[in-house]
Amino acid sequence: MRDPDRYADFDALVDERLSRWTDELAQYCRFGSEETDPEALRGAADWTAERLRALGADVRIVELPGEADVPPLVVGEIGNGPRTVNLVQHYDVQPSVPLELWTAPPYEPEVRDGRLYARGATDNKGELLPRIWAVEAYLAAIGELPCRVRFLVEGEEESGSAHLDALLDQDPALRRADAALIEGGGLTVDDEPEIAAGGRGIIVLRLVARTIAYDAHSSLAVVLPNAAVRLAQALATMWTADGLPAVDGLDVGVRPPTASQLEVVGAAPLKRLDDIRKEWQVTTFVGGRDGRDAIRAMTFSPTLNVQGLWSGFIGEGDKTITPAEANARLDIRIVPDQDPDAVIDAVRRHVAEHGFGDVEVVPEEAERAWWTPPDHPLLDAAARASEAVVNKPTIRQVSMAGTVPMYQVCAAGRVPATTLGAGRDDCHAHAPDENVRIDDLATATHIAARFLDEFAALEAVPPVA
Ligand SMILES: [Zn+2]
């Protein structure tokens, strides 16, 4: 049993520094580090490196030779304990459009009602900084770190981490670790910690229908095929009438759930479904899913989602054309051990077999899933650290619903991974008015410090079988 006073000075220091740290997060969030803004990405990368240097970390900026356009991987290592934990983070952010839905501009951070509002306030700048603050305050108030901490901060997470493997390949030592922390972690609206043992993979692809050589005067619609109609017809074959995926082979390669995974899913509180219904103001889920069945599907079923659709004229006023081309961007969240190529093949086969061989399937992004067994001791450490701070029992999850680049970091060494932190469903991650509760920044900092001790004290941290 750990000395209960061990964290007294640490906790006092967090209180004392929280307002300065919040300002620091606001400063970090001023970089509009979206995929399309190389200058802001570079600014955010440099800021990250500088911040890790100020922490006392050995900092390296890893780049791909001859590929100056690829945002660098910022690496910061600190501590000399016998075990190493990789902290997998990112300095890029999701696009902030549509700007008109923000109460204040996304890159002019603002504090309102105890929350900091800005793109990146939670995802991921507001999840990275509390981990840095935890190390800073640990060193100041407790002493030497009990383990080695390696920050891996990339700049392409929100667009699929396309170069993360190649960046990590620059130095094989970067993947060498006993454990990894996923970029953030959550608390429910009732302050219960949620610990997830992994994340889903993702495939992003585009369906393109081209019907005529170029946009035509719409009076010719009596004889010319319309690309938007063609695409809509192809899409209509891919879901059942009540919204469930209807693509044969979408689940190719899905590994059957283990007993420990089923146990975790069986114990998951159904209240989460009510939270989702309330937050997004729906009464029924697709396919009439509900209860335990919905929870199981959220964990083990691949998704099939339309991200966006575009064709023809969508400006103000009207323009009487018959469009020549129509596009739909789809994403598919996959689970272990699905191979993205096999899933993409299934979509191609579906489209062709339904008479839409002319509709092109263009893969744009693919990442595999990486799950750690939910009863792994690393998750026990994360749960104990969280419970010590929020005094509520932990809810475990086999996987978070979203995608994180853990396969790239962990699979080669079978490194176990877990989430850890204090993000919430209502923080509007990826949406307008993204925000973080300032008291949650402190909570995440408290949890991260305790995790370092819990991790270092584990009897064993076995690799994933
Ligand atoms: Zn993120």
CSV table of N, CA and C in Angstrom, one decimal, residues 182-260:
chain,number,residue,atom,x,y,z
A,182,ILE,N,-2.5,5.1,-24.9
A,182,ILE,CA,-3.3,5.7,-26.0
A,182,ILE,C,-3.4,7.2,-25.8
A,183,GLU,N,-3.7,8.0,-26.8
A,183,GLU,CA,-3.6,9.4,-26.7
A,183,GLU,C,-4.4,10.1,-25.5
A,184,GLY,N,-5.5,9.5,-25.1
A,184,GLY,CA,-6.2,10.1,-24.0
A,184,GLY,C,-7.0,9.1,-23.3
A,185,GLY,N,-8.1,9.5,-22.6
A,185,GLY,CA,-8.9,8.6,-21.9
A,185,GLY,C,-10.1,9.3,-21.3
A,186,GLY,N,-11.0,8.6,-20.8
A,186,GLY,CA,-12.3,9.3,-20.5
A,186,GLY,C,-12.8,9.1,-19.1
A,187,LEU,N,-13.7,10.0,-18.8
A,187,LEU,CA,-14.6,9.9,-17.6
A,187,LEU,C,-16.0,10.0,-18.2
A,188,THR,N,-16.9,9.3,-17.6
A,188,THR,CA,-18.3,9.4,-18.0
A,188,THR,C,-18.9,10.7,-17.4
A,189,VAL,N,-20.1,11.1,-17.8
A,189,VAL,CA,-20.7,12.3,-17.2
A,189,VAL,C,-20.9,12.1,-15.7
A,190,ASP,N,-20.9,10.9,-15.2
A,190,ASP,CA,-21.0,10.7,-13.7
A,190,ASP,C,-19.6,10.5,-13.1
A,191,ASP,N,-18.6,10.9,-13.8
A,191,ASP,CA,-17.2,10.9,-13.2
A,191,ASP,C,-16.6,9.5,-13.0
A,192,GLU,N,-17.2,8.5,-13.7
A,192,GLU,CA,-16.6,7.2,-13.6
A,192,GLU,C,-15.5,7.1,-14.7
A,193,PRO,N,-14.3,6.6,-14.3
A,193,PRO,CA,-13.2,6.4,-15.3
A,193,PRO,C,-13.6,5.3,-16.3
A,194,GLU,N,-13.3,5.6,-17.5
A,194,GLU,CA,-13.5,4.6,-18.6
A,194,GLU,C,-12.1,4.2,-19.1
A,195,ILE,N,-11.8,3.0,-19.1
A,195,ILE,CA,-10.5,2.5,-19.5
A,195,ILE,C,-10.7,1.6,-20.7
A,196,ALA,N,-10.1,1.9,-21.8
A,196,ALA,CA,-10.3,1.1,-23.1
A,196,ALA,C,-9.0,0.4,-23.4
A,197,ALA,N,-9.1,-0.8,-23.8
A,197,ALA,CA,-7.9,-1.7,-24.0
A,197,ALA,C,-7.4,-1.6,-25.5
A,198,GLY,N,-7.9,-0.6,-26.2
A,198,GLY,CA,-7.5,-0.4,-27.6
A,198,GLY,C,-8.4,0.5,-28.4
A,199,GLY,N,-8.1,0.5,-29.7
A,199,GLY,CA,-9.0,1.3,-30.6
A,199,GLY,C,-9.2,0.5,-31.8
A,200,ARG,N,-10.2,0.9,-32.6
A,200,ARG,CA,-10.5,0.3,-33.8
A,200,ARG,C,-9.6,0.8,-34.9
A,201,GLY,N,-9.5,0.0,-36.0
A,201,GLY,CA,-8.8,0.4,-37.2
A,201,GLY,C,-9.8,1.2,-38.0
A,202,ILE,N,-9.3,1.7,-39.1
A,202,ILE,CA,-10.2,2.4,-40.0
A,202,ILE,C,-9.8,2.3,-41.5
A,203,ILE,N,-10.8,2.3,-42.3
A,203,ILE,CA,-10.5,2.4,-43.8
A,203,ILE,C,-11.3,3.6,-44.2
A,204,VAL,N,-10.7,4.4,-45.0
A,204,VAL,CA,-11.4,5.5,-45.7
A,204,VAL,C,-11.3,5.3,-47.2
A,205,LEU,N,-12.5,5.3,-47.8
A,205,LEU,CA,-12.5,5.1,-49.3
A,205,LEU,C,-13.5,6.0,-49.9
A,206,ARG,N,-13.3,6.2,-51.2
A,206,ARG,CA,-14.2,7.1,-51.9
A,206,ARG,C,-14.9,6.3,-53.0
A,207,LEU,N,-16.2,6.5,-53.2
A,207,LEU,CA,-16.9,5.9,-54.3
A,207,LEU,C,-17.1,7.0,-55.3
A,208,VAL,N,-16.7,6.7,-56.6
A,208,VAL,CA,-16.8,7.8,-57.6
A,208,VAL,C,-17.7,7.2,-58.8
A,209,ALA,N,-18.8,7.9,-59.1
A,209,ALA,CA,-19.6,7.6,-60.3
A,209,ALA,C,-19.3,8.6,-61.3
A,210,ARG,N,-19.0,8.2,-62.5
A,210,ARG,CA,-18.8,9.1,-63.7
A,210,ARG,C,-19.7,8.6,-64.8
A,211,THR,N,-20.6,9.4,-65.3
A,211,THR,CA,-21.5,8.9,-66.2
A,211,THR,C,-21.4,9.6,-67.6
A,212,ILE,N,-21.0,10.8,-67.7
A,212,ILE,CA,-20.8,11.5,-69.0
A,212,ILE,C,-19.5,12.3,-69.0
A,213,ALA,N,-19.1,12.7,-70.2
A,213,ALA,CA,-17.8,13.3,-70.4
A,213,ALA,C,-17.7,14.6,-69.5
A,214,TYR,N,-18.7,15.4,-69.5
A,214,TYR,CA,-18.7,16.6,-68.7
A,214,TYR,C,-20.1,17.0,-68.3
A,215,ASP,N,-20.2,18.0,-67.4
A,215,ASP,CA,-21.5,18.4,-66.9
A,215,ASP,C,-22.3,18.9,-68.2
A,216,ALA,N,-23.6,18.5,-68.2
A,216,ALA,CA,-24.4,18.8,-69.4
A,216,ALA,C,-25.6,19.8,-69.0
A,217,HIS,N,-26.1,20.5,-69.9
A,217,HIS,CA,-27.3,21.3,-69.8
A,217,HIS,C,-28.4,20.3,-69.3
A,218,SER,N,-29.2,20.7,-68.2
A,218,SER,CA,-30.0,19.6,-67.6
A,218,SER,C,-31.2,19.3,-68.5
A,219,SER,N,-31.5,20.0,-69.6
A,219,SER,CA,-32.5,19.6,-70.5
A,219,SER,C,-32.2,18.3,-71.1
A,220,LEU,N,-30.9,17.9,-71.1
A,220,LEU,CA,-30.5,16.6,-71.7
A,220,LEU,C,-30.7,15.5,-70.7
A,221,ALA,N,-31.2,15.8,-69.5
A,221,ALA,CA,-31.3,14.7,-68.5
A,221,ALA,C,-32.3,13.7,-69.0
A,222,VAL,N,-33.1,14.0,-70.0
A,222,VAL,CA,-34.0,12.9,-70.5
A,222,VAL,C,-33.3,11.8,-71.2
A,223,VAL,N,-32.0,12.1,-71.6
A,223,VAL,CA,-31.3,11.0,-72.3
A,223,VAL,C,-29.9,10.7,-71.6
A,224,LEU,N,-29.4,11.7,-70.9
A,224,LEU,CA,-28.1,11.5,-70.3
A,224,LEU,C,-28.2,11.0,-68.9
A,225,PRO,N,-27.3,10.0,-68.5
A,225,PRO,CA,-27.4,9.4,-67.1
A,225,PRO,C,-26.7,10.4,-66.2
A,226,ASN,N,-27.3,10.6,-65.0
A,226,ASN,CA,-26.9,11.6,-64.0
A,226,ASN,C,-26.0,10.8,-63.0
A,227,ALA,N,-24.8,11.4,-62.8
A,227,ALA,CA,-23.8,10.7,-61.9
A,227,ALA,C,-24.3,10.7,-60.5
A,228,ALA,N,-25.0,11.7,-60.0
A,228,ALA,CA,-25.5,11.8,-58.6
A,228,ALA,C,-26.5,10.6,-58.4
A,229,VAL,N,-27.4,10.5,-59.4
A,229,VAL,CA,-28.4,9.4,-59.3
A,229,VAL,C,-27.7,8.0,-59.3
A,230,ARG,N,-26.8,7.9,-60.2
A,230,ARG,CA,-26.0,6.6,-60.3
A,230,ARG,C,-25.4,6.2,-58.9
A,231,LEU,N,-24.7,7.2,-58.3
A,231,LEU,CA,-24.0,7.0,-57.1
A,231,LEU,C,-25.1,6.7,-56.0
A,232,ALA,N,-26.2,7.5,-55.9
A,232,ALA,CA,-27.2,7.2,-54.9
A,232,ALA,C,-27.7,5.8,-55.0
A,233,GLN,N,-27.9,5.3,-56.3
A,233,GLN,CA,-28.4,4.0,-56.4
A,233,GLN,C,-27.4,2.9,-56.0
A,234,ALA,N,-26.1,3.2,-56.2
A,234,ALA,CA,-25.1,2.2,-55.8
A,234,ALA,C,-25.1,2.2,-54.2
A,235,LEU,N,-25.1,3.4,-53.6
A,235,LEU,CA,-25.1,3.5,-52.2
A,235,LEU,C,-26.3,2.8,-51.6
A,236,ALA,N,-27.4,2.9,-52.2
A,236,ALA,CA,-28.6,2.4,-51.6
A,236,ALA,C,-28.5,0.9,-51.5
A,237,THR,N,-27.7,0.2,-52.2
A,237,THR,CA,-27.5,-1.3,-52.1
A,237,THR,C,-26.7,-1.7,-50.9
A,238,MET,N,-26.0,-0.7,-50.3
A,238,MET,CA,-25.0,-1.0,-49.3
A,238,MET,C,-25.5,-1.0,-47.9
A,239,TRP,N,-26.8,-0.6,-47.7
A,239,TRP,CA,-27.4,-0.6,-46.4
A,239,TRP,C,-28.8,-1.2,-46.5
A,240,THR,N,-29.2,-1.8,-45.4
A,240,THR,CA,-30.6,-2.3,-45.4
A,240,THR,C,-31.5,-1.0,-45.2
A,241,ALA,N,-32.8,-1.3,-45.4
A,241,ALA,CA,-33.7,-0.1,-45.3
A,241,ALA,C,-33.7,0.6,-43.9
A,242,ASP,N,-33.3,-0.2,-42.9
A,242,ASP,CA,-33.3,0.4,-41.5
A,242,ASP,C,-31.8,0.8,-41.1
A,243,GLY,N,-30.9,0.8,-42.1
A,243,GLY,CA,-29.6,1.5,-41.8
A,243,GLY,C,-28.5,0.6,-41.4
A,244,LEU,N,-28.7,-0.7,-41.5
A,244,LEU,CA,-27.5,-1.6,-41.2
A,244,LEU,C,-26.7,-1.9,-42.4
A,245,PRO,N,-25.4,-2.1,-42.3
A,245,PRO,CA,-24.6,-2.4,-43.5
A,245,PRO,C,-25.1,-3.7,-44.1
A,246,ALA,N,-25.1,-3.7,-45.5
A,246,ALA,CA,-25.5,-4.9,-46.2
A,246,ALA,C,-24.4,-5.4,-47.2
A,247,VAL,N,-23.2,-5.1,-46.9
A,247,VAL,CA,-22.1,-5.5,-47.7
A,247,VAL,C,-21.6,-6.8,-47.3
A,248,ASP,N,-21.7,-7.9,-48.1
A,248,ASP,CA,-21.2,-9.2,-47.7
A,248,ASP,C,-19.7,-9.1,-47.6
A,249,GLY,N,-19.1,-9.7,-46.5
A,249,GLY,CA,-17.7,-9.7,-46.4
A,249,GLY,C,-17.2,-8.5,-45.6
A,250,LEU,N,-18.0,-7.6,-45.2
A,250,LEU,CA,-17.6,-6.5,-44.4
A,250,LEU,C,-16.9,-6.9,-43.1
A,251,ASP,N,-17.3,-8.1,-42.7
A,251,ASP,CA,-16.7,-8.6,-41.4
A,251,ASP,C,-15.6,-9.7,-41.6
A,252,VAL,N,-15.0,-9.7,-42.9
A,252,VAL,CA,-14.0,-10.6,-43.1
A,252,VAL,C,-12.8,-10.5,-42.2
A,253,GLY,N,-12.4,-11.6,-41.6
A,253,GLY,CA,-11.2,-11.5,-40.7
A,253,GLY,C,-11.5,-11.2,-39.3
A,254,VAL,N,-12.7,-10.9,-38.9
A,254,VAL,CA,-13.1,-10.5,-37.5
A,254,VAL,C,-12.7,-11.7,-36.6
A,255,ARG,N,-11.9,-11.4,-35.6
A,255,ARG,CA,-11.5,-12.5,-34.6
A,255,ARG,C,-12.6,-12.6,-33.6
A,256,PRO,N,-13.1,-13.9,-33.4
A,256,PRO,CA,-14.2,-14.0,-32.4
A,256,PRO,C,-13.8,-13.5,-31.0
A,257,PRO,N,-14.8,-12.9,-30.3
A,257,PRO,CA,-14.5,-12.4,-29.0
A,257,PRO,C,-14.0,-13.4,-28.0
A,258,THR,N,-13.1,-13.1,-27.1
A,258,THR,CA,-12.6,-14.0,-26.1
A,258,THR,C,-13.6,-13.9,-24.9
A,259,ALA,N,-13.4,-14.9,-24.0
A,259,ALA,CA,-14.3,-14.9,-22.8
A,259,ALA,C,-14.1,-13.6,-22.0
A,260,SER,N,-12.9,-13.2,-21.9
A,260,SER,CA,-12.7,-12.0,-21.1
A,260,SER,C,-13.2,-10.7,-21.7
